[in-house]
Coordinates of C-alpha atoms in Angstrom, one line a residue:
Chain A
M1 CA 0.0 0.0 0.0
S2 CA 1.0 3.6 -0.4
A3 CA 2.8 5.4 2.3
S4 CA 4.8 8.6 2.9
V5 CA 8.5 8.6 2.2
G6 CA 8.7 9.7 5.8
I7 CA 11.2 12.1 7.2
V8 CA 13.5 13.6 4.6
E9 CA 16.5 15.9 4.5
A10 CA 17.2 18.7 2.2
R11 CA 20.7 18.7 0.6
R12 CA 22.8 21.4 -0.9
A13 CA 25.1 20.9 -3.9
Q14 CA 27.8 23.5 -4.2
F15 CA 29.4 24.3 -7.5
E16 CA 32.6 26.3 -7.4
E17 CA 32.4 27.2 -11.0
P18 CA 30.7 29.9 -13.0
F19 CA 27.2 29.7 -14.3
R20 CA 26.4 31.5 -17.5
F21 CA 22.8 32.5 -18.0
R22 CA 20.9 32.6 -21.3
S23 CA 21.1 36.4 -21.1
G24 CA 24.9 36.3 -21.1
A25 CA 25.2 37.3 -17.5
E26 CA 27.4 35.1 -15.3
I27 CA 27.7 34.3 -11.6
P28 CA 31.0 32.9 -10.3
R29 CA 29.6 30.0 -8.2
F30 CA 26.2 28.6 -7.3
E31 CA 24.4 26.2 -5.1
L32 CA 21.3 24.1 -5.7
M33 CA 19.0 22.7 -3.0
Y34 CA 17.6 19.2 -3.6
E35 CA 16.0 16.2 -2.0
T36 CA 16.0 12.6 -3.0
Y37 CA 13.6 9.8 -2.3
G38 CA 14.2 6.1 -3.0
R39 CA 17.5 4.6 -4.1
L40 CA 19.5 4.9 -7.2
N41 CA 19.8 1.4 -8.7
A42 CA 23.1 -0.1 -9.7
A43 CA 22.6 0.7 -13.4
R44 CA 21.7 4.3 -12.4
S45 CA 18.7 4.0 -14.7
N46 CA 15.8 4.7 -12.3
A47 CA 16.3 8.4 -11.6
V48 CA 13.2 10.7 -12.0
L49 CA 13.6 14.5 -11.8
V50 CA 10.6 16.4 -10.4
C51 CA 10.5 20.1 -11.4
H52 CA 8.5 22.5 -9.4
A53 CA 6.2 25.3 -10.5
L54 CA 6.0 28.9 -9.3
N55 CA 6.0 28.8 -5.5
A56 CA 7.1 25.3 -4.6
S57 CA 10.5 24.0 -3.8
H58 CA 12.8 21.0 -3.7
H59 CA 10.6 19.6 -0.9
V60 CA 8.5 17.3 -3.1
A61 CA 7.5 14.5 -0.6
G62 CA 7.7 13.5 3.0
T63 CA 8.2 15.8 6.0
Y64 CA 11.1 17.2 8.0
A65 CA 12.1 16.0 11.4
G66 CA 10.3 18.0 14.0
D67 CA 8.1 19.7 11.4
D68 CA 5.3 17.2 10.7
D69 CA 3.1 19.7 9.0
N70 CA 5.7 20.6 6.3
V71 CA 4.5 18.0 3.8
G72 CA 6.1 18.0 0.4
W73 CA 4.1 19.7 -2.4
W74 CA 3.6 16.6 -4.5
D75 CA 3.4 14.1 -1.6
N76 CA 0.2 12.6 -3.1
L77 CA 2.1 11.5 -6.1
V78 CA 5.5 10.5 -4.8
G79 CA 6.2 7.8 -2.2
P80 CA 6.4 4.1 -1.7
G81 CA 3.4 2.5 -3.5
K82 CA 2.3 5.9 -4.9
P83 CA 2.0 6.5 -8.7
L84 CA 5.6 7.7 -8.8
D85 CA 6.8 4.8 -6.7
T86 CA 9.9 5.4 -4.7
D87 CA 10.3 1.7 -4.1
R88 CA 11.1 1.5 -7.8
F89 CA 12.4 5.0 -8.8
F90 CA 15.0 7.3 -7.4
V91 CA 13.2 10.6 -7.3
I92 CA 14.9 14.0 -7.1
G93 CA 13.3 17.3 -6.2
N94 CA 15.2 20.5 -6.8
N95 CA 14.9 24.2 -6.2
Y96 CA 15.7 26.0 -9.4
I97 CA 18.5 28.5 -9.8
G98 CA 17.2 32.0 -9.0
G99 CA 14.8 30.5 -6.4
C100 CA 14.3 31.5 -2.8
F101 CA 14.4 28.2 -1.0
G102 CA 18.2 27.9 -0.7
S103 CA 19.4 27.6 -4.2
T104 CA 21.5 30.6 -5.4
G105 CA 19.2 33.4 -6.1
P106 CA 18.5 37.1 -5.5
T107 CA 18.7 36.6 -1.7
S108 CA 22.1 35.0 -1.9
T109 CA 25.3 36.9 -1.2
N110 CA 26.9 38.4 -4.2
P111 CA 30.6 37.5 -3.7
A112 CA 31.6 40.7 -5.5
T113 CA 29.9 43.0 -3.0
G114 CA 29.4 40.8 0.1
K115 CA 25.7 41.9 0.0
P116 CA 22.6 40.1 -1.3
Y117 CA 22.4 40.1 -5.1
G118 CA 19.0 41.6 -5.1
A119 CA 18.3 43.4 -8.3
D120 CA 21.7 42.4 -9.6
F121 CA 20.8 38.8 -9.9
P122 CA 20.4 37.9 -13.6
V123 CA 17.0 37.3 -15.2
V124 CA 16.6 33.5 -15.3
T125 CA 15.0 31.4 -18.0
V126 CA 13.6 27.9 -18.2
E127 CA 16.7 27.0 -20.3
D128 CA 18.9 28.2 -17.3
W129 CA 17.0 26.1 -14.8
V130 CA 17.4 23.0 -16.9
A131 CA 21.1 23.7 -17.6
A132 CA 21.7 24.0 -13.8
Q133 CA 19.7 20.8 -13.2
A134 CA 22.0 19.0 -15.7
R135 CA 25.0 20.1 -13.6
L136 CA 23.2 18.6 -10.5
A137 CA 22.6 15.4 -12.5
D138 CA 26.3 15.2 -13.3
R139 CA 27.1 15.7 -9.6
L140 CA 24.8 12.9 -8.6
G141 CA 26.2 10.6 -11.3
I142 CA 23.0 10.4 -13.3
E143 CA 23.8 10.2 -17.0
R144 CA 20.2 9.8 -18.0
F145 CA 16.9 10.3 -16.3
A146 CA 14.2 7.7 -16.7
A147 CA 11.8 10.6 -16.7
V148 CA 11.5 14.2 -15.9
I149 CA 8.1 15.4 -14.7
G150 CA 6.5 18.7 -13.9
G151 CA 3.3 20.7 -13.9
S152 CA 2.8 24.2 -15.3
L153 CA 6.2 25.9 -15.1
G154 CA 7.7 22.6 -14.0
A155 CA 6.4 21.0 -17.1
M156 CA 8.2 23.6 -19.2
Q157 CA 11.3 22.2 -17.6
A158 CA 10.3 18.7 -18.4
L159 CA 9.8 19.7 -22.0
Q160 CA 13.1 21.7 -22.1
W161 CA 14.9 18.6 -20.8
A162 CA 13.8 16.7 -23.9
L163 CA 14.9 19.5 -26.2
A164 CA 18.2 20.5 -24.6
Y165 CA 19.4 17.0 -23.5
P166 CA 17.6 14.6 -25.8
E167 CA 20.0 11.7 -24.9
R168 CA 19.7 12.3 -21.2
I169 CA 15.9 11.7 -20.7
G170 CA 13.8 8.7 -21.4
H171 CA 10.3 10.2 -20.7
S172 CA 9.0 13.7 -20.5
L173 CA 5.8 14.2 -18.5
V174 CA 4.4 17.6 -19.4
I175 CA 1.3 18.4 -17.3
A176 CA -1.0 21.5 -17.4
S177 CA 1.5 23.4 -19.5
T178 CA 2.1 25.3 -22.7
P179 CA 4.9 25.7 -25.1
K180 CA 4.6 29.5 -24.8
L181 CA 2.6 32.1 -23.0
S182 CA -0.2 33.9 -24.6
A183 CA -0.5 37.7 -24.5
Q184 CA -3.2 37.3 -21.8
N185 CA -0.8 35.1 -19.7
I186 CA 2.0 37.7 -20.1
A187 CA -0.5 40.5 -19.2
F188 CA -1.3 38.8 -15.9
N189 CA 2.4 38.4 -15.2
E190 CA 3.0 42.1 -16.0
V191 CA 0.3 43.2 -13.5
A192 CA 1.9 41.0 -10.9
R193 CA 5.3 42.5 -11.6
Q194 CA 4.0 46.1 -11.6
A195 CA 2.4 45.4 -8.2
I196 CA 5.8 44.5 -6.9
V197 CA 8.0 47.1 -8.5
T198 CA 5.7 50.0 -7.6
D199 CA 5.6 49.0 -3.9
P200 CA 7.5 51.7 -2.1
D201 CA 9.3 49.0 -0.2
F202 CA 10.8 47.6 -3.4
H203 CA 13.7 50.0 -3.5
G204 CA 14.7 49.0 -7.0
G205 CA 15.1 45.4 -5.9
H206 CA 17.6 46.2 -3.1
Y207 CA 15.0 46.1 -0.4
Y208 CA 17.1 43.7 1.7
E209 CA 19.5 46.5 2.5
H210 CA 16.6 48.6 3.8
G211 CA 15.4 45.8 6.1
V212 CA 12.0 45.7 4.4
V213 CA 10.2 43.5 1.8
P214 CA 7.7 44.7 -0.8
A215 CA 5.0 42.7 0.9
R216 CA 2.1 44.7 -0.4
G217 CA 3.2 44.1 -4.0
L218 CA 4.0 40.5 -3.5
R219 CA 0.6 40.0 -1.8
I220 CA -1.3 41.5 -4.8
A221 CA 0.9 39.5 -7.2
R222 CA -0.1 36.3 -5.4
M223 CA -3.8 37.2 -5.4
I224 CA -3.8 37.8 -9.1
G225 CA -2.0 34.5 -9.6
H226 CA -4.5 32.6 -7.5
I227 CA -7.4 33.8 -9.6
T228 CA -5.8 32.3 -12.7
Y229 CA -5.0 29.0 -11.0
L230 CA -8.7 28.2 -10.2
S231 CA -11.5 27.8 -12.6
D232 CA -14.6 30.0 -12.4
D233 CA -16.6 26.9 -11.5
A234 CA -14.2 25.7 -8.9
M235 CA -14.1 29.2 -7.3
M236 CA -17.9 29.4 -7.3
E237 CA -18.3 26.0 -5.8
K238 CA -15.7 26.6 -3.1
F239 CA -16.8 30.2 -2.2
G240 CA -19.9 31.1 -4.1
R241 CA -21.1 34.5 -2.9
Q242 CA -20.8 33.5 0.7
L243 CA -20.4 36.4 3.1
R244 CA -17.7 36.6 5.6
R245 CA -19.8 38.7 7.9
A246 CA -23.5 38.7 8.9
A247 CA -24.5 41.2 6.3
L248 CA -23.1 43.5 3.6
G249 CA -20.8 46.0 5.3
F250 CA -21.2 48.9 2.9
D251 CA -17.5 49.6 3.3
F252 CA -14.3 48.2 1.9
D253 CA -13.5 45.6 4.4
I254 CA -14.0 41.9 3.6
D255 CA -17.6 41.1 2.6
F256 CA -17.1 37.9 0.7
E257 CA -15.3 34.7 1.5
I258 CA -13.4 34.8 -1.7
E259 CA -11.9 38.2 -0.7
S260 CA -10.9 36.6 2.6
Y261 CA -9.3 33.7 0.8
L262 CA -7.3 35.8 -1.5
R263 CA -6.1 38.1 1.2
Y264 CA -5.1 35.1 3.3
Q265 CA -3.2 33.5 0.4
G266 CA -1.5 36.8 -0.4
D267 CA -0.5 37.5 3.2
K268 CA 0.9 34.0 3.6
F269 CA 2.9 34.1 0.4
S270 CA 4.4 37.5 1.2
T271 CA 5.9 36.1 4.4
Y272 CA 7.9 33.3 2.7
F273 CA 8.5 34.2 -0.9
D274 CA 11.1 36.6 -2.3
A275 CA 9.8 39.4 -4.6
N276 CA 12.9 39.4 -6.7
T277 CA 12.5 35.6 -7.4
Y278 CA 8.8 36.2 -8.2
L279 CA 9.8 38.8 -10.8
R280 CA 12.3 36.5 -12.4
I281 CA 10.0 33.5 -12.5
T282 CA 7.3 35.5 -14.3
K283 CA 9.9 36.6 -16.8
A284 CA 11.1 33.0 -17.2
L285 CA 7.5 32.1 -18.1
D286 CA 7.1 35.0 -20.5
Y287 CA 10.4 34.2 -22.3
Y288 CA 9.9 30.5 -22.8
D289 CA 9.1 29.8 -26.4
P290 CA 11.2 26.9 -27.9
A291 CA 9.6 27.5 -31.3
G292 CA 10.9 31.1 -31.2
D293 CA 14.3 30.1 -32.8
F294 CA 12.4 28.2 -35.5
G295 CA 10.3 30.9 -36.9
G296 CA 7.4 29.9 -34.6
D297 CA 7.4 26.3 -36.0
L298 CA 6.8 24.2 -32.9
A299 CA 7.2 20.9 -34.8
A300 CA 10.6 22.0 -36.1
S301 CA 11.7 22.9 -32.5
F302 CA 10.6 19.5 -31.3
A303 CA 12.6 17.6 -33.9
R304 CA 15.5 17.3 -31.5
A305 CA 13.5 15.5 -28.9
R306 CA 14.0 11.7 -28.5
A307 CA 12.0 11.1 -25.3
A308 CA 8.6 9.5 -25.1
F309 CA 6.0 12.0 -23.9
L310 CA 3.0 12.1 -21.7
V311 CA 1.1 15.3 -22.1
V312 CA -1.8 16.0 -19.7
S313 CA -4.3 18.9 -19.7
F314 CA -7.4 19.7 -17.7
K315 CA -10.5 21.1 -19.4
S316 CA -11.2 23.6 -16.6
D317 CA -7.6 25.1 -16.9
W318 CA -8.1 28.4 -18.6
R319 CA -4.6 29.6 -17.8
F320 CA -3.0 26.9 -19.9
A321 CA -6.0 25.6 -21.7
P322 CA -6.0 22.1 -23.4
A323 CA -5.5 23.6 -26.9
R324 CA -2.0 24.5 -25.8
S325 CA -1.3 20.9 -24.8
R326 CA -2.8 19.7 -28.1
A327 CA -0.4 22.0 -30.0
M328 CA 2.4 20.1 -28.3
V329 CA 0.9 16.8 -29.0
K330 CA 0.6 17.8 -32.7
A331 CA 4.2 18.9 -32.8
L332 CA 5.2 15.5 -31.4
L333 CA 3.0 13.6 -33.8
D334 CA 4.5 15.6 -36.7
N335 CA 7.9 14.3 -35.6
R336 CA 6.5 10.8 -35.1
R337 CA 7.5 10.8 -31.5
I338 CA 5.9 8.5 -28.9
V339 CA 3.2 10.4 -27.1
S340 CA 0.2 9.8 -25.0
Y341 CA -2.3 12.5 -24.2
L342 CA -4.7 12.8 -21.3
E343 CA -7.3 15.6 -21.5
L344 CA -9.3 15.3 -18.3
D345 CA -12.6 16.8 -17.6
A346 CA -11.6 17.8 -14.1
P347 CA -12.9 20.9 -12.3
G348 CA -9.8 22.1 -10.5
G349 CA -8.6 24.6 -13.0
H350 CA -4.8 25.0 -13.5
D351 CA -4.2 23.7 -10.0
A352 CA -5.8 20.4 -10.9
F353 CA -2.3 19.0 -11.6
L354 CA -1.7 19.0 -7.9
L355 CA -4.9 17.2 -7.0
E356 CA -5.5 13.5 -6.6
D357 CA -7.9 12.6 -9.3
P358 CA -8.1 8.8 -9.7
R359 CA -8.2 9.0 -13.5
Y360 CA -5.1 11.3 -13.5
H361 CA -3.1 9.4 -10.9
G362 CA -4.2 6.1 -12.3
A363 CA -2.8 7.1 -15.7
L364 CA 0.4 8.4 -14.2
R365 CA 0.8 5.2 -12.1
A366 CA 0.3 3.0 -15.2
Y367 CA 2.7 5.2 -17.2
F368 CA 5.4 5.0 -14.6
E369 CA 4.9 1.2 -14.3
N370 CA 5.4 0.8 -18.0
I371 CA 8.8 2.6 -18.0
E372 CA 11.5 0.1 -18.5
L373 CA 14.5 0.5 -16.4
Chain B
M1 CA -9.3 -10.2 -28.7
T2 CA -12.6 -11.8 -29.0
R3 CA -14.4 -9.5 -31.5
P4 CA -14.3 -11.2 -35.0
D5 CA -13.7 -8.0 -36.9
L6 CA -10.5 -7.4 -35.0
E7 CA -9.1 -10.7 -36.2
T8 CA -9.8 -9.6 -39.8
I9 CA -8.3 -6.2 -39.2
A10 CA -5.2 -7.7 -37.6
H11 CA -4.8 -10.0 -40.6
W12 CA -4.8 -7.0 -43.0
V13 CA -2.4 -4.8 -41.1
A14 CA 1.1 -5.3 -42.5
P15 CA 4.1 -5.9 -40.2
G16 CA 5.8 -2.7 -39.0
A17 CA 2.9 -0.5 -40.2
R18 CA 2.0 2.8 -38.7
V19 CA -1.5 2.6 -37.3
L20 CA -4.1 5.1 -36.0
D21 CA -6.9 3.4 -34.2
L22 CA -9.9 5.7 -33.8
G23 CA -12.2 4.8 -30.9
C24 CA -9.6 2.4 -29.7
G25 CA -11.4 1.3 -26.5
D26 CA -8.9 -0.3 -24.1
G27 CA -6.2 -0.5 -26.7
S28 CA -6.3 -4.3 -27.1
L29 CA -6.2 -4.1 -30.9
L30 CA -3.1 -1.9 -30.9
R31 CA -1.5 -4.1 -28.3
H32 CA -2.3 -7.1 -30.4
L33 CA -0.9 -5.5 -33.6
W34 CA 2.2 -4.6 -31.7
E35 CA 2.7 -8.0 -30.3
K36 CA 1.8 -9.9 -33.5
N37 CA 3.7 -7.9 -36.1
Q38 CA 5.3 -4.8 -34.5
A39 CA 2.8 -2.5 -36.1
H40 CA 2.8 0.6 -33.9
G41 CA 0.9 3.8 -33.6
Y42 CA -1.7 5.6 -31.5
G43 CA -5.2 5.1 -30.2
V44 CA -7.7 7.8 -30.0
E45 CA -10.3 7.5 -27.3
I46 CA -12.5 9.9 -25.3
D47 CA -13.9 7.7 -22.5
D48 CA -11.9 8.1 -19.3
A49 CA -12.1 4.5 -18.2
E50 CA -11.0 3.2 -21.7
V51 CA -8.2 5.7 -21.8
L52 CA -7.0 4.5 -18.4
A53 CA -7.2 0.9 -19.7
C54 CA -5.0 1.9 -22.6
F55 CA -2.4 3.2 -20.2
R56 CA -2.6 -0.1 -18.4
N57 CA -2.2 -1.9 -21.7
D58 CA 0.9 0.2 -22.5
V59 CA -0.4 1.6 -25.8
N60 CA -0.1 5.2 -26.8
V61 CA -3.4 6.8 -26.4
L62 CA -4.6 10.3 -27.2
Q63 CA -7.7 11.5 -25.4
L64 CA -9.5 13.4 -28.1
D65 CA -13.0 13.8 -29.5
L66 CA -13.3 12.3 -32.9
E67 CA -16.1 14.7 -33.8
S68 CA -13.6 17.5 -34.0
G69 CA -11.8 15.6 -36.7
L70 CA -8.2 14.6 -37.1
A71 CA -6.6 18.0 -37.1
L72 CA -3.6 16.8 -35.0
F73 CA -2.6 14.3 -37.7
Q74 CA -0.8 15.1 -40.9
G75 CA -2.0 13.9 -44.3
G76 CA -0.8 10.5 -45.3
S77 CA 1.0 10.0 -41.9
F78 CA -0.4 6.6 -41.2
D79 CA -0.4 3.3 -43.2
Y80 CA -3.8 2.5 -41.7
V81 CA -6.5 4.5 -40.0
I82 CA -8.8 2.1 -38.2
L83 CA -12.4 2.7 -37.1
S84 CA -13.7 -0.5 -35.6
E85 CA -17.3 -0.6 -34.5
T86 CA -17.2 3.1 -33.9
L87 CA -18.7 4.4 -37.1
Q88 CA -22.3 4.1 -35.8
T89 CA -21.5 6.3 -32.8
I90 CA -20.2 9.2 -34.9
H91 CA -22.3 12.3 -35.7
R92 CA -20.2 13.7 -38.6
I93 CA -19.5 10.4 -40.4
E94 CA -18.9 12.0 -43.8
F95 CA -16.5 14.5 -42.3
L96 CA -14.6 11.8 -40.3
T97 CA -14.4 9.4 -43.3
R98 CA -12.8 12.2 -45.4
E99 CA -10.4 12.8 -42.5
M100 CA -9.5 9.1 -42.3
L101 CA -8.8 9.0 -46.0
R102 CA -6.7 12.2 -45.7
V103 CA -4.6 10.9 -42.8
G104 CA -4.3 7.3 -43.7
K105 CA -3.0 5.6 -46.9
E106 CA -5.8 3.2 -46.2
A107 CA -8.9 3.3 -44.0
I108 CA -10.2 0.2 -42.3
V109 CA -13.8 0.4 -41.1
S110 CA -16.0 -2.1 -39.4
F111 CA -19.6 -1.6 -38.3
P112 CA -22.7 -3.7 -37.5
N113 CA -24.8 -4.3 -40.6
F114 CA -28.2 -2.8 -40.0
G115 CA -29.4 -4.7 -43.1
H116 CA -29.1 -8.1 -41.4
W117 CA -32.4 -10.0 -41.7
R118 CA -33.1 -10.0 -38.0
D119 CA -32.8 -6.3 -37.8
R120 CA -35.1 -6.0 -40.8
L121 CA -37.5 -8.4 -39.3
Q122 CA -37.7 -6.5 -36.0
V123 CA -38.3 -3.2 -37.8
L124 CA -41.1 -5.0 -39.9
L125 CA -42.6 -6.1 -36.6
G126 CA -42.6 -2.6 -35.4
R127 CA -39.6 -2.5 -33.1
M128 CA -36.2 -1.0 -33.1
P129 CA -33.7 -3.9 -33.5
V130 CA -31.9 -5.3 -30.5
S131 CA -29.3 -8.0 -31.2
E132 CA -25.8 -9.3 -30.3
E133 CA -24.2 -6.5 -32.4
L134 CA -26.7 -3.9 -31.3
P135 CA -27.4 -4.8 -27.7
H136 CA -28.8 -1.4 -26.6
Q137 CA -32.4 -0.2 -26.4
W138 CA -33.4 2.7 -28.6
Y139 CA -33.4 5.0 -25.6
N140 CA -30.0 4.3 -24.3
T141 CA -28.0 3.4 -27.4
P142 CA -24.7 5.3 -28.1
N143 CA -25.4 4.6 -31.8
V144 CA -26.6 7.5 -33.8
H145 CA -25.9 6.5 -37.4
L146 CA -26.7 2.9 -38.2
C147 CA -26.2 1.8 -41.8
T148 CA -26.3 -1.2 -44.1
L149 CA -23.5 -2.5 -46.4
A150 CA -25.3 -0.8 -49.3
D151 CA -25.5 2.5 -47.5
F152 CA -21.8 2.5 -46.6
E153 CA -20.8 1.6 -50.1
D154 CA -22.9 4.5 -51.4
L155 CA -21.0 6.8 -49.0
C156 CA -17.7 5.5 -50.3
A157 CA -18.9 6.2 -53.9
K158 CA -20.0 9.7 -53.0
L159 CA -16.6 10.4 -51.5
G160 CA -14.8 9.0 -54.5
A161 CA -13.2 6.3 -52.3
T162 CA -12.3 2.9 -53.5
I163 CA -13.3 -0.2 -51.6
R164 CA -10.3 -2.6 -51.8
E165 CA -11.6 -5.5 -49.8
R166 CA -14.7 -6.4 -47.9
V167 CA -15.3 -9.1 -45.3
V168 CA -18.8 -9.8 -44.0
L169 CA -19.2 -11.8 -40.9
H170 CA -21.9 -13.4 -38.8
R171 CA -21.0 -14.9 -35.5
G172 CA -17.4 -14.9 -36.5
R173 CA -17.9 -16.7 -39.8
A174 CA -17.5 -15.2 -43.3
V175 CA -20.8 -14.7 -45.1
R176 CA -20.5 -14.9 -48.9
V177 CA -24.1 -15.3 -50.0
L178 CA -26.5 -12.4 -49.7
P179 CA -24.1 -10.5 -47.3
N180 CA -26.3 -7.5 -46.8
L181 CA -29.1 -9.8 -45.6
L182 CA -27.1 -12.6 -43.8
G183 CA -24.1 -10.6 -42.5
S184 CA -24.2 -8.9 -39.1
L185 CA -20.8 -7.3 -39.1
A186 CA -18.9 -5.7 -42.0
V187 CA -15.2 -4.9 -42.4
Y188 CA -13.9 -2.7 -45.2
R189 CA -10.6 -1.6 -46.6
V190 CA -11.0 1.7 -48.3
T191 CA -8.5 4.0 -50.1
A192 CA -9.0 7.6 -51.3

C-alpha cells in the first residue's frame, strides 16, 4: 500500500564554477538545493527528476524532522506505492537557480559585494534552470533520467529537458502546461510585476539593505496568480457569494469569502516568498518559447526530442487551456514521437495537476509502471 | 481479442505499419498489432475508463473527441487508420471518413450491418432492433448513425473512395451469400 517517504532531509550541492545564463550574465559560483527519495539502482537507470512550478521547492515529498506539518508539495504522487513509486524510482526534487528556498538566487550573497544580489541577480530562464539541473545530475552521477516530470512551469522544464538534452531523458511528462505564454498570460504576469516594483518598499530590488520587503506588492501578485489557478466553476463551488460577515458592510473591508481567501493567500505568500525571485519566475515564463528560434514552428523545434512524452491537460484550466497541450501533441506527432495525451474533464482549473484525481493518478501510475529501467 | 472484426483487421495490417486506431477502447487491438507484427501507432479514445485501460495496456493513447476531426494528424502520416465498431456512434460520419482518407494511406472500417435480416424483421414487426451486435435499447444506445452495407458503399462512392476489400461476418464466420441480408458485421478496406 502507499505510504509517505517519511522524514527527509534537504541537501545542498555547491558548484565552485561559474554559471552563465541565457542572457549572457554570469555568476562565479552557485548552489542548488535538492532532496532525494528512494534509491538509485546499480545501473543508475531509475532516476526521475521532479520540477516545481512557481511557488514550490525541492521539498516534493515527506516531512522534515520535528516539522510534521511541512509536507512536500507533491506528496500525493511521490512515495512508496504511490503513482511515482519510490520503491522503484530514485526521485529528485530541486529548487531552481534563482529560487528563494536555498538555491542561489537574489537573496544569496553576491561574492563581489558581500551583500545580497537583489536586483543584480540575472534574469533567469527555463533554459537556465534545466542547464543547472543538468549540472546537478552530473554531480549525482546520473547520465540519463528515466523521466522528468513537472506541472505548469515545472512541465516547461520537463519539455526543455527533452529539447536540450535529448539523450539524457527517457520520458518527459508535461502536465498542465504550454509551449509559450499567450498575450493574456503575459499580461497577468505584468500586472503582478507592476504590483511588486511599484511597492514603495521595493527599492529597485535592493530592499534587503533597507530591512523591508515589498509585501504589499507580493501580496497582490499572489492574489492575481491565484485567480488564474482556479476555474470560475471551482471558485464558485468553493466560495460562491458566501459572506464573511453577517450582512453586507457597505465599506471596503471583507464582505465575501473569496476576498478573505485571496487576502489570506496573499499574506501567507508575502511572508515566505522573495519578490525578486517572483519577478524572475514570471519573466522565465514569459520568455519561454522553444519555437521562437524556429520561426514559430513548434514541430521544427521539437525535432531534436527523442524522449517519449506524456502530455496532460485539464479542461477547466483556462490559464494553460487544453488547446496549448494539443499543440504540443501535434508537434510531437508531426515528428513521429511516442506520445500519449490525457485531457481530463476535471474541475480544479490550473491547480488540478496538484490534486488527486483517480483517472489522472491512475494514468500516471500505469505510465510509470510501463517505464522500463 | 474476442471480436471477430478485430481478427480480420489484424490480418490485414502489414508488419511494422503505422496505425491510428480511432475509438480504440482499451487499446487491445493496438497491443495485439504490436505483439503480433510490430505494427505501432496511437489510439484515440474519449472515454476516461477506456483511456486508463489503454495506459494499463501500455499503448499510446490520445484522449480526443473524434467529432472535431483529425486535425492533429498530418495527411498520409499513417499506413492504416482504423475505425472499428465506432462508425455508428459518430455524428459527422462523412467528415470523419474524409479525414480518415486524408490521414491514412488506407482506412479500415468495421460496423454492425443494419441490413441483417433479424434487424429488418424487428423493424417489420414494429420494433427498433436489439441484437448481439446492437445490444442497446433505442433510448440508451450510443449509436446515432446505423447503416447497411449498401449504405456504406454509397457513401464511399460519394466520397470517390475505392473499396479494396470487404469481409462480411456473422457470429465470426464469413458470409459470402447475400451478405447484406445474412451478415451482421462488415469490415472494409478503403482508399482515397
